[in-house]
Amino acid sequence: EEQVEVEQQDNNEDDNIYNLIQQAIKNGFQNITNKGPLCGEPMYGVGFVIDNIQVIEGEDDNEDEQNMDTRLVTTNIMSSMKEGSISSFLSQSPRLVEPMYRVFIQGTTEVLGSIYDVIQKRKGRITGDSIVEGTNLFDIYSLLPVIQSFGFCDELRTETAGNVIPQLTFSHWNIINDDPLWMPITHEDIEEYGNIAHKKNNINYKMDKF
């Protein structure tokens, strides 16, 4: 009976260690993904793979010191998880994402040019258009970065003399292809852009603003 109790106690201790490590890793993962290293914003579409976990056991009979060691181990695991995640994330050419609106506009042929100009001016993209049968109206569909939507409706009404009312709904998160970590390194880049990336890399500039 004593041998069974000892084995059961050892198994319980192993389970406790495993649960402690697992929870510390989860907490470290949540800390880094809730506040990413680029802009301090939640991370999106990112996964981390832990290849191996090695536990080195020590002998300590003092309960107070064991509790202190447990708190220290938990803190160290969370810190290591955070630092390792940041390092691996930044080494994989990360990109920023931006929210996009789906835009629907209906307008007459007289204001089509003005509608297209406003959308293109705000870095939007026309995804389709079609004529409404029996009328001179066109249905226009486009995508617009949310950051470019401020004042969009007012400008559109001004340019079309109030003849259109756009409808905006959230569409998706769009990956920005520009490298937010780009810096001028070559002699040619330094001569053209200087020692800062803001002149060429607008994403880097926005990231610094965050």
mmCIF file of N, CA and C in Angstrom, residues 9 26 41 49 75 77 83 88 91 96 145 155 160-161 169 184 191 201 207:
data_model
loop_
_atom_site.group_PDB
_atom_site.id
_atom_site.type_symbol
_atom_site.label_atom_id
_atom_site.label_comp_id
_atom_site.label_asym_id
_atom_site.label_seq_id
_atom_site.Cartn_x
_atom_site.Cartn_y
_atom_site.Cartn_z
ATOM 1 N N GLN A 9 1.535 9.564 -5.537
ATOM 2 C CA GLN A 9 2.010 10.892 -5.192
ATOM 3 C C GLN A 9 2.954 11.425 -6.263
ATOM 4 N N LYS A 26 0.646 29.122 -21.780
ATOM 5 C CA LYS A 26 -0.572 29.765 -22.278
ATOM 6 C C LYS A 26 -0.596 31.248 -21.914
ATOM 7 N N GLU A 41 -0.629 46.017 -30.776
ATOM 8 C CA GLU A 41 -2.014 45.647 -31.050
ATOM 9 C C GLU A 41 -2.127 44.121 -31.075
ATOM 10 N N VAL A 49 4.989 27.090 -32.649
ATOM 11 C CA VAL A 49 5.158 25.662 -32.409
ATOM 12 C C VAL A 49 6.292 25.456 -31.412
ATOM 13 N N THR A 75 7.085 32.532 -13.633
ATOM 14 C CA THR A 75 7.479 33.825 -14.202
ATOM 15 C C THR A 75 8.523 33.654 -15.301
ATOM 16 N N ILE A 77 9.069 30.989 -17.166
ATOM 17 C CA ILE A 77 8.489 30.343 -18.346
ATOM 18 C C ILE A 77 7.706 31.357 -19.164
ATOM 19 N N GLU A 83 9.658 36.162 -24.935
ATOM 20 C CA GLU A 83 10.869 36.530 -25.666
ATOM 21 C C GLU A 83 11.083 35.629 -26.881
ATOM 22 N N SER A 88 11.043 34.718 -32.758
ATOM 23 C CA SER A 88 10.653 33.894 -33.909
ATOM 24 C C SER A 88 9.709 34.657 -34.834
ATOM 25 N N SER A 91 11.559 37.189 -37.021
ATOM 26 C CA SER A 91 12.467 36.559 -37.989
ATOM 27 C C SER A 91 11.737 36.019 -39.217
ATOM 28 N N LEU A 96 1.860 43.805 -41.354
ATOM 29 C CA LEU A 96 0.709 44.389 -40.686
ATOM 30 C C LEU A 96 -0.552 44.083 -41.486
ATOM 31 N N PRO A 145 -9.909 50.927 -47.497
ATOM 32 C CA PRO A 145 -9.313 50.807 -46.151
ATOM 33 C C PRO A 145 -10.097 51.637 -45.139
ATOM 34 N N GLU A 155 -16.990 63.794 -48.602
ATOM 35 C CA GLU A 155 -16.287 64.151 -49.842
ATOM 36 C C GLU A 155 -17.048 63.642 -51.055
ATOM 37 N N THR A 160 -20.243 64.848 -55.876
ATOM 38 C CA THR A 160 -21.361 64.415 -56.729
ATOM 39 C C THR A 160 -22.610 65.270 -56.499
ATOM 40 N N ALA A 161 -22.439 66.405 -55.837
ATOM 41 C CA ALA A 161 -23.554 67.324 -55.568
ATOM 42 C C ALA A 161 -24.671 66.654 -54.782
ATOM 43 N N THR A 169 -19.813 48.499 -45.143
ATOM 44 C CA THR A 169 -19.875 47.384 -44.193
ATOM 45 C C THR A 169 -18.496 46.751 -44.106
ATOM 46 N N PRO A 184 16.933 51.355 -44.663
ATOM 47 C CA PRO A 184 17.943 51.502 -45.721
ATOM 48 C C PRO A 184 19.282 50.937 -45.275
ATOM 49 N N GLU A 191 21.790 56.801 -49.731
ATOM 50 C CA GLU A 191 21.913 58.049 -50.485
ATOM 51 C C GLU A 191 20.543 58.610 -50.860
ATOM 52 N N ASN A 201 9.181 53.962 -46.625
ATOM 53 C CA ASN A 201 8.331 52.980 -45.976
ATOM 54 C C ASN A 201 7.297 53.685 -45.107
ATOM 55 N N MET A 207 3.799 52.685 -38.041
ATOM 56 C CA MET A 207 4.066 51.809 -36.925
ATOM 57 C C MET A 207 4.718 52.583 -35.780
#
